[in-house]
Short mmCIF file of N, CA and C in Angstrom, two decimals:
data_model
loop_
_atom_site.label_atom_id
_atom_site.label_comp_id
_atom_site.label_asym_id
_atom_site.label_seq_id
_atom_site.Cartn_x
_atom_site.Cartn_y
_atom_site.Cartn_z
N MET I 1 -0.76 146.38 160.57
CA MET I 1 -1.02 145.80 159.24
C MET I 1 -0.85 146.70 158.21
N ILE I 2 -1.66 147.88 158.49
CA ILE I 2 -1.82 148.97 157.69
C ILE I 2 -0.15 149.44 157.10
N ARG I 3 0.56 149.54 158.31
CA ARG I 3 1.99 150.01 158.17
C ARG I 3 2.66 149.07 157.15
N ASN I 4 2.62 147.81 157.29
CA ASN I 4 3.21 146.77 156.44
C ASN I 4 2.90 147.05 155.07
N ALA I 5 1.40 147.24 154.81
CA ALA I 5 0.90 147.36 153.62
C ALA I 5 1.76 148.86 152.76
N THR I 6 1.60 149.59 153.64
CA THR I 6 2.10 151.07 153.29
C THR I 6 3.78 150.96 153.09
N LEU I 7 4.38 150.41 153.65
CA LEU I 7 5.81 150.00 153.49
C LEU I 7 6.01 149.34 152.23
N SER I 8 5.14 148.18 152.14
CA SER I 8 5.35 147.41 150.81
C SER I 8 4.90 148.23 149.48
N LEU I 9 3.93 148.99 149.55
CA LEU I 9 3.53 149.83 148.56
C LEU I 9 4.83 150.71 148.07
N PHE I 10 5.21 151.47 149.24
CA PHE I 10 6.30 152.57 149.17
C PHE I 10 7.41 151.78 148.49
N ALA I 11 7.91 150.50 148.72
CA ALA I 11 9.02 149.51 148.14
C ALA I 11 8.54 149.52 146.60
N VAL I 12 7.39 148.96 146.19
CA VAL I 12 7.13 148.73 144.97
C VAL I 12 7.22 150.10 144.27
N ILE I 13 6.90 151.17 144.74
CA ILE I 13 6.87 152.56 143.82
C ILE I 13 8.20 152.72 143.51
N LEU I 14 8.90 152.75 144.71
CA LEU I 14 10.41 152.85 144.53
C LEU I 14 11.32 152.13 143.56
N THR I 15 10.84 150.75 143.80
CA THR I 15 11.28 149.96 142.70
C THR I 15 11.15 150.42 141.12
N ALA I 16 9.95 150.41 141.05
CA ALA I 16 9.48 150.90 139.78
C ALA I 16 9.98 152.18 139.23
N THR I 17 10.31 153.16 140.16
CA THR I 17 11.10 154.22 139.72
C THR I 17 12.44 154.15 139.34
N LEU I 18 13.10 153.29 140.09
CA LEU I 18 14.37 152.89 139.82
C LEU I 18 14.62 152.05 138.36
N PHE I 19 13.69 151.43 137.97
CA PHE I 19 13.68 150.58 136.99
C PHE I 19 13.59 151.36 135.67
N LEU I 20 12.58 152.41 135.74
CA LEU I 20 12.09 153.44 135.00
C LEU I 20 13.02 154.42 134.54
N SER I 21 13.89 154.56 135.64
CA SER I 21 14.83 155.96 135.55
C SER I 21 16.13 155.58 134.38
N ASN I 22 16.11 154.23 134.27
CA ASN I 22 17.25 153.88 133.20
C ASN I 22 16.72 153.22 131.92
N SER I 23 15.22 153.52 131.92
CA SER I 23 14.75 152.81 130.50
C SER I 23 15.09 153.24 129.34
N GLY I 24 15.90 154.40 129.26
CA GLY I 24 16.52 154.89 128.03
C GLY I 24 17.90 153.99 127.68
N ASN I 25 18.32 153.04 128.24
CA ASN I 25 19.63 152.43 128.23
C ASN I 25 20.91 153.33 128.48
N PRO I 26 21.04 153.56 129.59
CA PRO I 26 22.13 154.26 129.88
C PRO I 26 23.71 153.82 129.41
N ASN I 27 24.55 154.83 129.21
CA ASN I 27 25.95 154.39 128.82
C ASN I 27 26.35 153.12 129.41
N ASN I 28 27.08 152.29 128.73
CA ASN I 28 27.76 151.10 129.52
C ASN I 28 28.81 151.54 130.44
N GLY I 29 28.73 151.11 131.57
CA GLY I 29 29.56 151.25 132.45
C GLY I 29 29.17 152.44 133.52
N LEU I 30 27.89 153.14 133.28
CA LEU I 30 27.64 154.27 133.99
C LEU I 30 26.23 153.98 134.64
N THR I 31 25.71 152.69 134.92
CA THR I 31 24.43 152.35 135.31
C THR I 31 24.42 152.44 136.96
N GLY I 32 25.42 152.74 137.65
CA GLY I 32 25.48 152.52 139.17
C GLY I 32 25.51 151.27 139.62
N GLY I 33 25.67 150.36 138.99
CA GLY I 33 25.98 148.96 139.45
C GLY I 33 27.07 148.69 140.07
N PRO I 34 27.18 147.58 140.71
CA PRO I 34 28.50 147.19 141.35
C PRO I 34 29.83 147.42 140.31
N GLY I 35 30.69 148.29 140.81
CA GLY I 35 31.93 148.46 139.99
C GLY I 35 31.93 149.28 138.83
N GLU I 36 30.55 149.94 138.75
CA GLU I 36 30.36 150.94 137.75
C GLU I 36 30.22 152.42 138.21
N GLY I 37 30.59 153.32 137.17
CA GLY I 37 30.13 154.87 137.77
C GLY I 37 28.84 155.13 137.66
N LEU I 38 28.42 156.31 137.78
CA LEU I 38 27.30 156.94 137.70
C LEU I 38 26.87 157.84 136.53
N CYS I 39 25.77 158.18 136.31
CA CYS I 39 25.59 158.92 135.11
C CYS I 39 26.00 160.55 135.43
N THR I 40 26.31 160.79 136.71
CA THR I 40 26.76 162.27 137.14
C THR I 40 28.06 162.42 136.80
N GLN I 41 28.85 161.35 136.12
CA GLN I 41 30.15 161.65 135.76
C GLN I 41 30.20 162.34 134.51
N CYS I 42 29.00 162.43 133.75
CA CYS I 42 28.95 163.29 132.57
C CYS I 42 28.03 164.27 132.55
N HIS I 43 27.00 164.09 133.39
CA HIS I 43 25.86 165.07 133.71
C HIS I 43 25.79 165.46 135.19
N SER I 44 25.49 166.83 135.02
CA SER I 44 25.60 167.65 136.21
C SER I 44 23.99 167.95 136.72
N GLY I 45 23.80 168.65 137.77
CA GLY I 45 22.55 168.84 138.18
C GLY I 45 22.10 168.17 139.65
N GLY I 46 22.86 167.21 140.02
CA GLY I 46 22.46 166.63 141.17
C GLY I 46 21.72 165.37 140.98
N GLY I 47 21.25 164.78 142.08
CA GLY I 47 20.51 163.59 141.89
C GLY I 47 19.16 163.99 141.99
N PHE I 48 18.44 163.19 142.84
CA PHE I 48 16.86 163.07 143.11
C PHE I 48 16.89 164.58 144.17
N SER I 49 15.86 165.14 143.76
CA SER I 49 15.63 166.33 144.61
C SER I 49 13.95 166.35 144.67
N GLY I 50 13.26 166.23 145.81
CA GLY I 50 11.98 166.07 145.98
C GLY I 50 11.20 165.44 147.27
N ASN I 51 10.10 165.49 147.33
CA ASN I 51 9.42 164.76 148.58
C ASN I 51 8.44 163.76 148.40
N ILE I 52 8.43 163.06 149.13
CA ILE I 52 7.32 162.11 148.90
C ILE I 52 6.41 161.95 150.30
N ALA I 53 5.01 162.36 150.29
CA ALA I 53 4.40 162.33 151.25
C ALA I 53 3.34 161.01 151.30
N ILE I 54 2.99 160.82 152.50
CA ILE I 54 2.02 159.87 152.64
C ILE I 54 0.94 160.35 153.72
N SER I 55 -0.28 160.19 153.33
CA SER I 55 -1.37 160.83 154.30
C SER I 55 -2.62 159.82 154.36
N GLY I 56 -3.28 160.02 155.54
CA GLY I 56 -4.60 159.31 155.54
C GLY I 56 -4.65 158.12 156.13
N ILE I 57 -3.25 157.58 156.63
CA ILE I 57 -3.00 156.49 157.59
C ILE I 57 -3.70 156.82 158.93
N PRO I 58 -4.80 155.92 159.26
CA PRO I 58 -5.36 155.96 160.51
C PRO I 58 -4.62 155.42 161.63
N SER I 59 -4.70 155.87 162.85
CA SER I 59 -3.94 155.27 164.02
C SER I 59 -4.34 154.01 164.22
N THR I 60 -5.68 153.61 163.97
CA THR I 60 -6.11 152.30 164.35
C THR I 60 -7.18 151.90 162.91
N VAL I 61 -7.18 150.63 162.84
CA VAL I 61 -7.92 150.37 161.65
C VAL I 61 -9.08 149.29 162.05
N GLN I 62 -10.23 149.23 161.57
CA GLN I 62 -11.39 148.42 161.94
C GLN I 62 -11.72 147.49 160.60
N ALA I 63 -11.96 146.22 160.88
CA ALA I 63 -12.05 145.28 159.63
C ALA I 63 -13.17 145.65 158.97
N GLY I 64 -13.11 145.50 157.71
CA GLY I 64 -14.28 145.93 156.82
C GLY I 64 -14.37 147.19 156.27
N GLN I 65 -13.60 147.94 156.88
CA GLN I 65 -13.69 149.41 156.75
C GLN I 65 -12.88 149.89 155.66
N THR I 66 -13.06 150.93 154.85
CA THR I 66 -12.24 151.32 153.47
C THR I 66 -11.37 152.55 153.99
N TYR I 67 -10.24 152.71 153.64
CA TYR I 67 -9.55 153.97 154.09
C TYR I 67 -8.83 154.47 152.74
N THR I 68 -8.88 155.74 152.45
CA THR I 68 -8.13 156.39 151.76
C THR I 68 -6.56 156.70 152.02
N VAL I 69 -5.81 156.24 151.43
CA VAL I 69 -4.47 156.82 151.68
C VAL I 69 -3.86 157.46 150.44
N THR I 70 -3.37 158.64 150.61
CA THR I 70 -2.66 159.42 149.55
C THR I 70 -1.23 159.40 149.63
N ILE I 71 -0.61 159.09 148.26
CA ILE I 71 0.81 159.39 148.25
C ILE I 71 1.44 160.26 147.49
#
């Protein structure tokens, strides 16, 4: 159950990041949508570079217990 919650949280964070990444209204035709190009056609520097780490997930859980999970 904790794994499903963690994956759901990760999916929400990833989706929010994708929505915010184009919040400045990218050029038409360069949004990365189906049939469109990417912003890298005009901009260099590569794409995402970084790490995401999740820690504090216990191997077993007990009902009523609070756990601190760090992302």
